Amino acid sequence: MISLALFNNKGGVGKTTLTYHLAHMMERLGQRVLAVDLDPQSNLTAAFLDEDDLAALWNESSSPVLGQLQPRLLPMLDAANPGTLAASVGPIMEGLGDIELFDPIRIRDTLWLLPGDLELSAFEEKLSDAWPRSFTGTDMAAIRATTAFHRIISAAAEKVNADVVLIDVGPNLGAINRSALLASDTVLMPLAADLFSLRGLINLGPALRQWRSTWQETVMPKVPPAIDAPAGNMVPLGYVIMQPTMRLDRPVAAYRRWLDRIPGVFADEVLGEARSGSDVRGYEIATVRNYQSLMPLAHDARKPMFDLRSADGAIGSTLGLVQRCYKEFRSLAETVLARLAEAKTP
């Protein structure tokens, strides 16, 4: 098993859409895939589950106590004992113990989901407080909190025998994302070719390198063997350019200007080493076209854009766009899987 976090501290670049479609396409390519929603906004969970499932999963009819879900309210969810990531860390939040494990929800034959919950945002303060206290190696509660996501994901991946774990995280450099990234073997960065994504890389790169070094050099050597701790590798796999809809007030020349700067900034800030020429271009995995016209149809049909059919409203030129979308995401998934295989090889 190898895990991949899709992360950018700038929002609105299509990160969750990319995660959702990669999960479905990798499953079609023969992979056993576990999708994990560690963004408190829970958009990935909402993409996978319909409103009735969400209402049942989030237990809207009862008091919103973190970590307490009523299984009898979940008849439509394909899992023996489903629960959200917020429910899993509920005992830590309440100071009542360690993580509680729930079954991943089966979406397709070999695709599962660990669902998110807006209540996960309450875990931010707990993780912020636990981070410096974990440096000593003697505060077991702090270490259990910091490693909670890793242990939840590892248990779920083992349960379903996952080949690939895709982790969706929010667009910030907060404590939840720090713990989520520590639990990730690799990181893929969806970017837009604009100033904001460029600035995001400049902030994101040093943060990743600092988290990695602090964990591996200060914390991990002191974690007791009884607690399963992540390696904290967070290997940068590369970046995917999410192409915008071109507008008259944003000409192609401006798009190209920022696109040309991204490889150098990625090398300097994310990799932490100066590179030039084709070497830096090697981290550009793909450019994904904008399929904005397909999104409403896919949302209504509750399926990936590349699975749309004429019965879903994909007719005429739209059907051609669906076919192009399929080819593009298949190529992207194959490339990402190849890079994951390289990263997994010692």
Short mmCIF file of C-alpha atoms in Angstrom, two decimals, residues 7-16 39 169-172 190-192 194 196-197 200:
data_model
loop_
_atom_site.label_atom_id
_atom_site.label_comp_id
_atom_site.label_asym_id
_atom_site.label_seq_id
_atom_site.Cartn_x
_atom_site.Cartn_y
_atom_site.Cartn_z
CA PHE A 7 -2.63 19.16 -1.34
CA ASN A 8 -2.46 22.84 -2.16
CA ASN A 9 -2.82 25.60 0.39
CA LYS A 10 -4.66 27.67 -2.24
CA GLY A 11 -8.31 26.70 -2.61
CA GLY A 12 -10.41 26.58 -5.75
CA VAL A 13 -7.96 24.67 -7.96
CA GLY A 14 -10.09 21.53 -8.39
CA LYS A 15 -8.29 19.41 -5.80
CA THR A 16 -11.35 17.47 -4.63
CA ASP A 39 -10.83 18.17 4.60
CA VAL A 169 -6.97 17.67 2.59
CA GLY A 170 -8.06 21.28 3.01
CA PRO A 171 -6.35 24.35 1.51
CA ASN A 172 -4.34 25.53 4.52
CA PRO A 190 -2.93 20.44 -8.08
CA LEU A 191 -2.10 23.95 -9.29
CA ALA A 192 -3.59 26.71 -11.37
CA ASP A 194 -1.68 31.97 -11.68
CA PHE A 196 -1.96 32.69 -6.22
CA SER A 197 -0.79 29.13 -6.89
CA GLY A 200 0.96 29.00 -2.47
#
